[in-house]
Amino acid sequence: MRGRSRSAAGVGGPYAPIATVSSSRLAATEPETSRERLDLANDILPSPSSASDDLPFAPELRSLAQTLDVKRRVIDLLESLPRTKPVIHYYISSRFGPRRDPFRKRRSMHYGLDMAGWRGEPIRAVAPGVVIKAGRAPAYGLMVEIDHGNGYHTRYGHMRRLFVRKGDTVVPGKRIGSMGSTGRSTSTHLHWEVWYHGRPVDPLPYLKAIADVETLRKEFERRNDGQG
């Protein structure tokens, strides 16, 4: 850190006037915690088939199939959730939600989390996935978008340099770029977004739940190791 100094709080990101955001869209962006999404019983348990109900072992087979399917889906979901922070040294300079736009000085919707820090600070993938965008984009500057599966995407904007290309496979913690101030940005920071099934959601609950998600993932794998 010697020889470097932190810049003024960096903020930025796309401009979304409040007037253009419907109440239903705002409701859709209310934060949902990772824990809430782990309540899968009603959503992913397959419906029992009645095709072989007359077989004496049919109930046991159905129960086993359901158990294995739930295990597979839980592990798959946990792999999609953020497991590491996108940047280590940072402070939050602007949160998700309505705010005063730093350029137009009007109320607008901020669909990400601004994490200010050192110029050149490593930016890392938060979960396994595939890079679907890597390059310069309006408002975002140099940015990367990663598809993590199960409807989850993350975006990383305003970077100084990129270290991945479209089509690259990433693992948690892989360096994908460095912190900068490209695009619609006031100074050095990372603009980080989390998208779920095509809708932006508050990244902060995911950031706070990272340790819990990783602990849960390891515990689930440990308990089910060798059990199919």
PDB file of C-alpha atoms in Angstrom:
ATOM      1  CA  MET A   1       0.000   0.000   0.000  1.00  0.00           C
ATOM      2  CA  ARG A   2       3.018   2.312   0.484  1.00  0.00           C
ATOM      3  CA  GLY A   3       3.235   5.019  -2.134  1.00  0.00           C
ATOM      4  CA  ARG A   4      -0.405   4.751  -3.079  1.00  0.00           C
ATOM      5  CA  SER A   5      -3.286   6.831  -1.835  1.00  0.00           C
ATOM      6  CA  ARG A   6      -6.972   6.230  -1.969  1.00  0.00           C
ATOM      7  CA  SER A   7      -8.923   8.484  -4.308  1.00  0.00           C
ATOM      8  CA  ALA A   8     -12.119  10.284  -3.429  1.00  0.00           C
ATOM      9  CA  ALA A   9     -15.140   8.014  -3.165  1.00  0.00           C
ATOM     10  CA  GLY A  10     -15.753   6.504  -6.584  1.00  0.00           C
ATOM     11  CA  VAL A  11     -19.323   6.204  -7.806  1.00  0.00           C
ATOM     12  CA  GLY A  12     -20.890   5.611 -11.186  1.00  0.00           C
ATOM     13  CA  GLY A  13     -22.812   3.163 -13.328  1.00  0.00           C
ATOM     14  CA  PRO A  14     -25.697   3.368 -15.795  1.00  0.00           C
ATOM     15  CA  TYR A  15     -28.244   6.172 -15.416  1.00  0.00           C
ATOM     16  CA  ALA A  16     -31.806   4.903 -14.801  1.00  0.00           C
ATOM     17  CA  PRO A  17     -34.277   7.741 -14.110  1.00  0.00           C
ATOM     18  CA  ILE A  18     -36.674   6.938 -11.288  1.00  0.00           C
ATOM     19  CA  ALA A  19     -39.614   8.025 -13.442  1.00  0.00           C
ATOM     20  CA  THR A  20     -38.875   5.224 -15.903  1.00  0.00           C
ATOM     21  CA  VAL A  21     -38.763   2.508 -13.256  1.00  0.00           C
ATOM     22  CA  SER A  22     -42.178   0.991 -12.601  1.00  0.00           C
ATOM     23  CA  SER A  23     -43.306   0.067  -9.111  1.00  0.00           C
ATOM     24  CA  SER A  24     -43.417  -3.583 -10.147  1.00  0.00           C
ATOM     25  CA  ARG A  25     -39.805  -3.371 -11.324  1.00  0.00           C
ATOM     26  CA  LEU A  26     -38.758  -1.819  -8.034  1.00  0.00           C
ATOM     27  CA  ALA A  27     -40.588  -4.530  -6.136  1.00  0.00           C
ATOM     28  CA  ALA A  28     -38.801  -7.125  -8.224  1.00  0.00           C
ATOM     29  CA  THR A  29     -35.448  -5.753  -7.130  1.00  0.00           C
ATOM     30  CA  GLU A  30     -36.087  -6.053  -3.414  1.00  0.00           C
ATOM     31  CA  PRO A  31     -33.178  -7.987  -1.897  1.00  0.00           C
ATOM     32  CA  GLU A  32     -33.594 -11.723  -1.509  1.00  0.00           C
ATOM     33  CA  THR A  33     -31.043 -13.368   0.734  1.00  0.00           C
ATOM     34  CA  SER A  34     -29.058 -16.448  -0.217  1.00  0.00           C
ATOM     35  CA  ARG A  35     -30.618 -18.300   2.675  1.00  0.00           C
ATOM     36  CA  GLU A  36     -34.109 -17.659   1.321  1.00  0.00           C
ATOM     37  CA  ARG A  37     -33.115 -19.257  -1.945  1.00  0.00           C
ATOM     38  CA  LEU A  38     -31.941 -22.371  -0.160  1.00  0.00           C
ATOM     39  CA  ASP A  39     -35.511 -23.195   0.865  1.00  0.00           C
ATOM     40  CA  LEU A  40     -36.010 -25.511  -2.079  1.00  0.00           C
ATOM     41  CA  ALA A  41     -38.449 -28.121  -0.858  1.00  0.00           C
ATOM     42  CA  ASN A  42     -41.574 -26.832  -2.596  1.00  0.00           C
ATOM     43  CA  ASP A  43     -39.820 -25.667  -5.752  1.00  0.00           C
ATOM     44  CA  ILE A  44     -37.559 -28.498  -6.792  1.00  0.00           C
ATOM     45  CA  LEU A  45     -38.974 -31.733  -5.382  1.00  0.00           C
ATOM     46  CA  PRO A  46     -40.151 -33.707  -8.423  1.00  0.00           C
ATOM     47  CA  SER A  47     -43.745 -34.867  -8.491  1.00  0.00           C
ATOM     48  CA  PRO A  48     -44.027 -38.606  -7.756  1.00  0.00           C
ATOM     49  CA  SER A  49     -44.838 -40.706 -10.803  1.00  0.00           C
ATOM     50  CA  SER A  50     -47.784 -43.055 -10.544  1.00  0.00           C
ATOM     51  CA  ALA A  51     -46.564 -45.221 -13.439  1.00  0.00           C
ATOM     52  CA  SER A  52     -45.079 -47.897 -11.186  1.00  0.00           C
ATOM     53  CA  ASP A  53     -47.105 -47.453  -8.002  1.00  0.00           C
ATOM     54  CA  ASP A  54     -48.063 -51.109  -8.123  1.00  0.00           C
ATOM     55  CA  LEU A  55     -44.455 -52.258  -7.667  1.00  0.00           C
ATOM     56  CA  PRO A  56     -43.593 -53.173  -4.061  1.00  0.00           C
ATOM     57  CA  PHE A  57     -40.366 -51.123  -4.096  1.00  0.00           C
ATOM     58  CA  ALA A  58     -41.788 -48.120  -5.995  1.00  0.00           C
ATOM     59  CA  PRO A  59     -42.080 -45.813  -2.935  1.00  0.00           C
ATOM     60  CA  GLU A  60     -38.440 -46.503  -1.970  1.00  0.00           C
ATOM     61  CA  LEU A  61     -37.255 -45.829  -5.527  1.00  0.00           C
ATOM     62  CA  ARG A  62     -39.213 -42.586  -5.710  1.00  0.00           C
ATOM     63  CA  SER A  63     -37.835 -41.463  -2.358  1.00  0.00           C
ATOM     64  CA  LEU A  64     -34.267 -42.276  -3.432  1.00  0.00           C
ATOM     65  CA  ALA A  65     -34.693 -40.481  -6.765  1.00  0.00           C
ATOM     66  CA  GLN A  66     -36.084 -37.415  -5.025  1.00  0.00           C
ATOM     67  CA  THR A  67     -33.257 -37.387  -2.484  1.00  0.00           C
ATOM     68  CA  LEU A  68     -30.558 -37.673  -5.156  1.00  0.00           C
ATOM     69  CA  ASP A  69     -32.205 -34.997  -7.289  1.00  0.00           C
ATOM     70  CA  VAL A  70     -32.449 -32.586  -4.357  1.00  0.00           C
ATOM     71  CA  LYS A  71     -28.797 -33.174  -3.468  1.00  0.00           C
ATOM     72  CA  ARG A  72     -27.731 -32.507  -7.040  1.00  0.00           C
ATOM     73  CA  ARG A  73     -29.789 -29.335  -7.277  1.00  0.00           C
ATOM     74  CA  VAL A  74     -28.680 -27.988  -3.900  1.00  0.00           C
ATOM     75  CA  ILE A  75     -25.013 -28.502  -4.793  1.00  0.00           C
ATOM     76  CA  ASP A  76     -25.614 -26.918  -8.205  1.00  0.00           C
ATOM     77  CA  LEU A  77     -27.304 -23.892  -6.604  1.00  0.00           C
ATOM     78  CA  LEU A  78     -24.590 -23.435  -3.991  1.00  0.00           C
ATOM     79  CA  GLU A  79     -21.991 -23.468  -6.775  1.00  0.00           C
ATOM     80  CA  SER A  80     -23.822 -20.558  -8.451  1.00  0.00           C
ATOM     81  CA  LEU A  81     -23.868 -18.263  -5.407  1.00  0.00           C
ATOM     82  CA  PRO A  82     -21.003 -15.844  -4.658  1.00  0.00           C
ATOM     83  CA  ARG A  83     -18.282 -17.618  -2.664  1.00  0.00           C
ATOM     84  CA  THR A  84     -15.638 -14.902  -2.496  1.00  0.00           C
ATOM     85  CA  LYS A  85     -15.594 -11.110  -2.576  1.00  0.00           C
ATOM     86  CA  PRO A  86     -14.980  -9.423  -5.935  1.00  0.00           C
ATOM     87  CA  VAL A  87     -12.349  -7.185  -4.325  1.00  0.00           C
ATOM     88  CA  ILE A  88     -10.483  -7.529  -1.031  1.00  0.00           C
ATOM     89  CA  HIS A  89      -9.549  -3.951  -0.100  1.00  0.00           C
ATOM     90  CA  TYR A  90     -12.513  -1.622  -0.531  1.00  0.00           C
ATOM     91  CA  TYR A  91     -15.174   0.503   1.096  1.00  0.00           C
ATOM     92  CA  ILE A  92     -18.753   0.897  -0.123  1.00  0.00           C
ATOM     93  CA  SER A  93     -19.191   4.299  -1.754  1.00  0.00           C
ATOM     94  CA  SER A  94     -22.722   3.835  -3.156  1.00  0.00           C
ATOM     95  CA  ARG A  95     -25.356   1.189  -2.497  1.00  0.00           C
ATOM     96  CA  PHE A  96     -28.059  -0.443  -4.594  1.00  0.00           C
ATOM     97  CA  GLY A  97     -31.271   1.575  -4.853  1.00  0.00           C
ATOM     98  CA  PRO A  98     -32.501   5.127  -5.495  1.00  0.00           C
ATOM     99  CA  ARG A  99     -29.843   7.817  -5.271  1.00  0.00           C
ATOM    100  CA  ARG A 100     -28.841  11.226  -6.635  1.00  0.00           C
ATOM    101  CA  ASP A 101     -27.072  10.591  -9.932  1.00  0.00           C
ATOM    102  CA  PRO A 102     -23.470  11.893  -9.661  1.00  0.00           C
ATOM    103  CA  PHE A 103     -23.548  13.373 -13.172  1.00  0.00           C
ATOM    104  CA  ARG A 104     -27.110  14.569 -13.816  1.00  0.00           C
ATOM    105  CA  LYS A 105     -27.777  15.470 -10.173  1.00  0.00           C
ATOM    106  CA  ARG A 106     -31.230  13.894 -10.406  1.00  0.00           C
ATOM    107  CA  ARG A 107     -32.844  11.001  -8.571  1.00  0.00           C
ATOM    108  CA  SER A 108     -32.078   7.753 -10.340  1.00  0.00           C
ATOM    109  CA  MET A 109     -31.961   4.019  -9.713  1.00  0.00           C
ATOM    110  CA  HIS A 110     -28.558   2.483  -9.003  1.00  0.00           C
ATOM    111  CA  TYR A 111     -28.591  -1.209  -9.910  1.00  0.00           C
ATOM    112  CA  GLY A 112     -25.236  -2.122  -8.403  1.00  0.00           C
ATOM    113  CA  LEU A 113     -22.874  -1.757  -5.478  1.00  0.00           C
ATOM    114  CA  ASP A 114     -19.960   0.689  -5.815  1.00  0.00           C
ATOM    115  CA  MET A 115     -16.823  -0.554  -4.048  1.00  0.00           C
ATOM    116  CA  ALA A 116     -14.092   2.107  -3.961  1.00  0.00           C
ATOM    117  CA  GLY A 117     -10.438   1.277  -3.469  1.00  0.00           C
ATOM    118  CA  TRP A 118      -6.947   1.412  -4.907  1.00  0.00           C
ATOM    119  CA  ARG A 119      -6.274   1.908  -8.593  1.00  0.00           C
ATOM    120  CA  GLY A 120      -5.160  -1.448  -9.993  1.00  0.00           C
ATOM    121  CA  GLU A 121      -6.664  -3.468  -7.118  1.00  0.00           C
ATOM    122  CA  PRO A 122      -7.355  -7.024  -8.398  1.00  0.00           C
ATOM    123  CA  ILE A 123     -10.973  -7.748  -9.343  1.00  0.00           C
ATOM    124  CA  ARG A 124     -11.935 -11.409  -9.006  1.00  0.00           C
ATOM    125  CA  ALA A 125     -14.765 -13.713 -10.074  1.00  0.00           C
ATOM    126  CA  VAL A 126     -17.066 -14.453  -7.140  1.00  0.00           C
ATOM    127  CA  ALA A 127     -18.239 -17.899  -8.292  1.00  0.00           C
ATOM    128  CA  PRO A 128     -17.595 -20.482 -11.029  1.00  0.00           C
ATOM    129  CA  GLY A 129     -18.925 -19.534 -14.437  1.00  0.00           C
ATOM    130  CA  VAL A 130     -18.378 -18.582 -18.050  1.00  0.00           C
ATOM    131  CA  VAL A 131     -17.478 -15.099 -19.269  1.00  0.00           C
ATOM    132  CA  ILE A 132     -20.227 -13.961 -21.655  1.00  0.00           C
ATOM    133  CA  LYS A 133     -19.073 -10.347 -22.077  1.00  0.00           C
ATOM    134  CA  ALA A 134     -15.625  -8.789 -21.819  1.00  0.00           C
ATOM    135  CA  GLY A 135     -14.846  -5.396 -23.268  1.00  0.00           C
ATOM    136  CA  ARG A 136     -15.958  -1.802 -23.344  1.00  0.00           C
ATOM    137  CA  ALA A 137     -19.643  -1.009 -22.819  1.00  0.00           C
ATOM    138  CA  PRO A 138     -21.619   2.254 -22.516  1.00  0.00           C
ATOM    139  CA  ALA A 139     -21.662   3.560 -18.934  1.00  0.00           C
ATOM    140  CA  TYR A 140     -19.746   0.531 -17.607  1.00  0.00           C
ATOM    141  CA  GLY A 141     -16.451   1.304 -19.340  1.00  0.00           C
ATOM    142  CA  LEU A 142     -14.267  -1.814 -19.361  1.00  0.00           C
ATOM    143  CA  MET A 143     -16.517  -4.523 -17.971  1.00  0.00           C
ATOM    144  CA  VAL A 144     -16.957  -8.271 -17.587  1.00  0.00           C
ATOM    145  CA  GLU A 145     -20.187 -10.250 -17.262  1.00  0.00           C
ATOM    146  CA  ILE A 146     -20.161 -13.832 -15.985  1.00  0.00           C
ATOM    147  CA  ASP A 147     -22.905 -16.457 -16.244  1.00  0.00           C
ATOM    148  CA  HIS A 148     -22.835 -18.609 -13.095  1.00  0.00           C
ATOM    149  CA  GLY A 149     -25.799 -20.818 -13.983  1.00  0.00           C
ATOM    150  CA  ASN A 150     -29.171 -21.191 -12.261  1.00  0.00           C
ATOM    151  CA  GLY A 151     -30.170 -17.734 -13.483  1.00  0.00           C
ATOM    152  CA  TYR A 152     -27.278 -15.887 -11.791  1.00  0.00           C
ATOM    153  CA  HIS A 153     -25.080 -13.361 -13.616  1.00  0.00           C
ATOM    154  CA  THR A 154     -22.578 -10.891 -12.177  1.00  0.00           C
ATOM    155  CA  ARG A 155     -21.214  -7.730 -13.798  1.00  0.00           C
ATOM    156  CA  TYR A 156     -17.983  -5.905 -12.998  1.00  0.00           C
ATOM    157  CA  GLY A 157     -17.624  -2.363 -14.345  1.00  0.00           C
ATOM    158  CA  HIS A 158     -15.211   0.587 -14.658  1.00  0.00           C
ATOM    159  CA  MET A 159     -12.138  -1.649 -14.714  1.00  0.00           C
ATOM    160  CA  ARG A 160      -8.727  -0.386 -15.741  1.00  0.00           C
ATOM    161  CA  ARG A 161      -7.631  -3.622 -17.406  1.00  0.00           C
ATOM    162  CA  LEU A 162      -9.274  -6.940 -18.310  1.00  0.00           C
ATOM    163  CA  PHE A 163      -7.589 -10.323 -17.921  1.00  0.00           C
ATOM    164  CA  VAL A 164     -10.296 -12.572 -19.393  1.00  0.00           C
ATOM    165  CA  ARG A 165     -12.058 -12.925 -22.726  1.00  0.00           C
ATOM    166  CA  LYS A 166     -15.545 -13.938 -23.793  1.00  0.00           C
ATOM    167  CA  GLY A 167     -15.872 -17.708 -23.500  1.00  0.00           C
ATOM    168  CA  ASP A 168     -13.312 -18.113 -20.707  1.00  0.00           C
ATOM    169  CA  THR A 169     -14.209 -20.382 -17.793  1.00  0.00           C
ATOM    170  CA  VAL A 170     -13.542 -18.895 -14.368  1.00  0.00           C
ATOM    171  CA  VAL A 171     -13.319 -20.228 -10.829  1.00  0.00           C
ATOM    172  CA  PRO A 172     -13.926 -18.328  -7.579  1.00  0.00           C
ATOM    173  CA  GLY A 173     -11.072 -15.933  -6.924  1.00  0.00           C
ATOM    174  CA  LYS A 174      -9.759 -15.869 -10.498  1.00  0.00           C
ATOM    175  CA  ARG A 175      -8.454 -12.421 -11.393  1.00  0.00           C
ATOM    176  CA  ILE A 176     -10.596 -11.016 -14.188  1.00  0.00           C
ATOM    177  CA  GLY A 177      -9.392  -7.407 -14.180  1.00  0.00           C
ATOM    178  CA  SER A 178      -8.087  -4.493 -12.146  1.00  0.00           C
ATOM    179  CA  MET A 179      -9.924  -1.610 -10.508  1.00  0.00           C
ATOM    180  CA  GLY A 180     -10.112   1.616 -12.470  1.00  0.00           C
ATOM    181  CA  SER A 181     -12.412   4.455 -13.471  1.00  0.00           C
ATOM    182  CA  THR A 182     -13.382   3.824 -17.087  1.00  0.00           C
ATOM    183  CA  GLY A 183     -16.836   4.659 -18.411  1.00  0.00           C
ATOM    184  CA  ARG A 184     -19.402   6.634 -16.446  1.00  0.00           C
ATOM    185  CA  SER A 185     -17.381   6.954 -13.251  1.00  0.00           C
ATOM    186  CA  THR A 186     -16.272   9.762 -10.954  1.00  0.00           C
ATOM    187  CA  SER A 187     -13.111   8.041  -9.692  1.00  0.00           C
ATOM    188  CA  THR A 188     -11.542   4.662  -8.992  1.00  0.00           C
ATOM    189  CA  HIS A 189     -14.018   1.974  -7.927  1.00  0.00           C
ATOM    190  CA  LEU A 190     -15.692  -1.293  -8.901  1.00  0.00           C
ATOM    191  CA  HIS A 191     -19.344  -1.189  -9.939  1.00  0.00           C
ATOM    192  CA  TRP A 192     -20.595  -4.702  -9.098  1.00  0.00           C
ATOM    193  CA  GLU A 193     -24.012  -6.035 -10.098  1.00  0.00           C
ATOM    194  CA  VAL A 194     -25.844  -9.294  -9.342  1.00  0.00           C
ATOM    195  CA  TRP A 195     -28.606 -10.381 -11.734  1.00  0.00           C
ATOM    196  CA  TYR A 196     -31.103 -13.175 -11.083  1.00  0.00           C
ATOM    197  CA  HIS A 197     -33.198 -14.424 -14.002  1.00  0.00           C
ATOM    198  CA  GLY A 198     -32.731 -11.182 -15.913  1.00  0.00           C
ATOM    199  CA  ARG A 199     -33.423  -8.816 -13.010  1.00  0.00           C
ATOM    200  CA  PRO A 200     -30.911  -6.807 -10.978  1.00  0.00           C
ATOM    201  CA  VAL A 201     -30.955  -7.569  -7.250  1.00  0.00           C
ATOM    202  CA  ASP A 202     -29.188  -5.980  -4.290  1.00  0.00           C
ATOM    203  CA  PRO A 203     -25.619  -7.378  -4.155  1.00  0.00           C
ATOM    204  CA  LEU A 204     -25.115  -6.507  -0.466  1.00  0.00           C
ATOM    205  CA  PRO A 205     -26.950  -9.531   1.015  1.00  0.00           C
ATOM    206  CA  TYR A 206     -24.806 -11.783  -1.188  1.00  0.00           C
ATOM    207  CA  LEU A 207     -21.664 -10.034  -0.007  1.00  0.00           C
ATOM    208  CA  LYS A 208     -22.679 -10.494   3.632  1.00  0.00           C
ATOM    209  CA  ALA A 209     -23.669 -14.152   3.121  1.00  0.00           C
ATOM    210  CA  ILE A 210     -20.462 -15.275   1.373  1.00  0.00           C
ATOM    211  CA  ALA A 211     -18.954 -16.907   4.471  1.00  0.00           C
ATOM    212  CA  ASP A 212     -22.237 -18.676   5.288  1.00  0.00           C
ATOM    213  CA  VAL A 213     -22.684 -19.941   1.723  1.00  0.00           C
ATOM    214  CA  GLU A 214     -19.155 -21.352   1.574  1.00  0.00           C
ATOM    215  CA  THR A 215     -19.521 -23.013   4.987  1.00  0.00           C
ATOM    216  CA  LEU A 216     -22.870 -24.498   3.979  1.00  0.00           C
ATOM    217  CA  ARG A 217     -21.471 -25.749   0.659  1.00  0.00           C
ATOM    218  CA  LYS A 218     -18.523 -27.498   2.337  1.00  0.00           C
ATOM    219  CA  GLU A 219     -20.714 -28.984   5.072  1.00  0.00           C
ATOM    220  CA  PHE A 220     -23.254 -30.266   2.532  1.00  0.00           C
ATOM    221  CA  GLU A 221     -20.498 -31.872   0.450  1.00  0.00           C
ATOM    222  CA  ARG A 222     -18.899 -33.406   3.551  1.00  0.00           C
ATOM    223  CA  ARG A 223     -22.139 -34.944   4.777  1.00  0.00           C
ATOM    224  CA  ASN A 224     -22.979 -36.335   1.360  1.00  0.00           C
ATOM    225  CA  ASP A 225     -19.492 -37.445   0.353  1.00  0.00           C
ATOM    226  CA  GLY A 226     -19.706 -40.980  -0.911  1.00  0.00           C
ATOM    227  CA  GLN A 227     -23.487 -41.128  -0.534  1.00  0.00           C
ATOM    228  CA  GLY A 228     -24.288 -40.414  -4.196  1.00  0.00           C
TER     229      GLY A 228
END
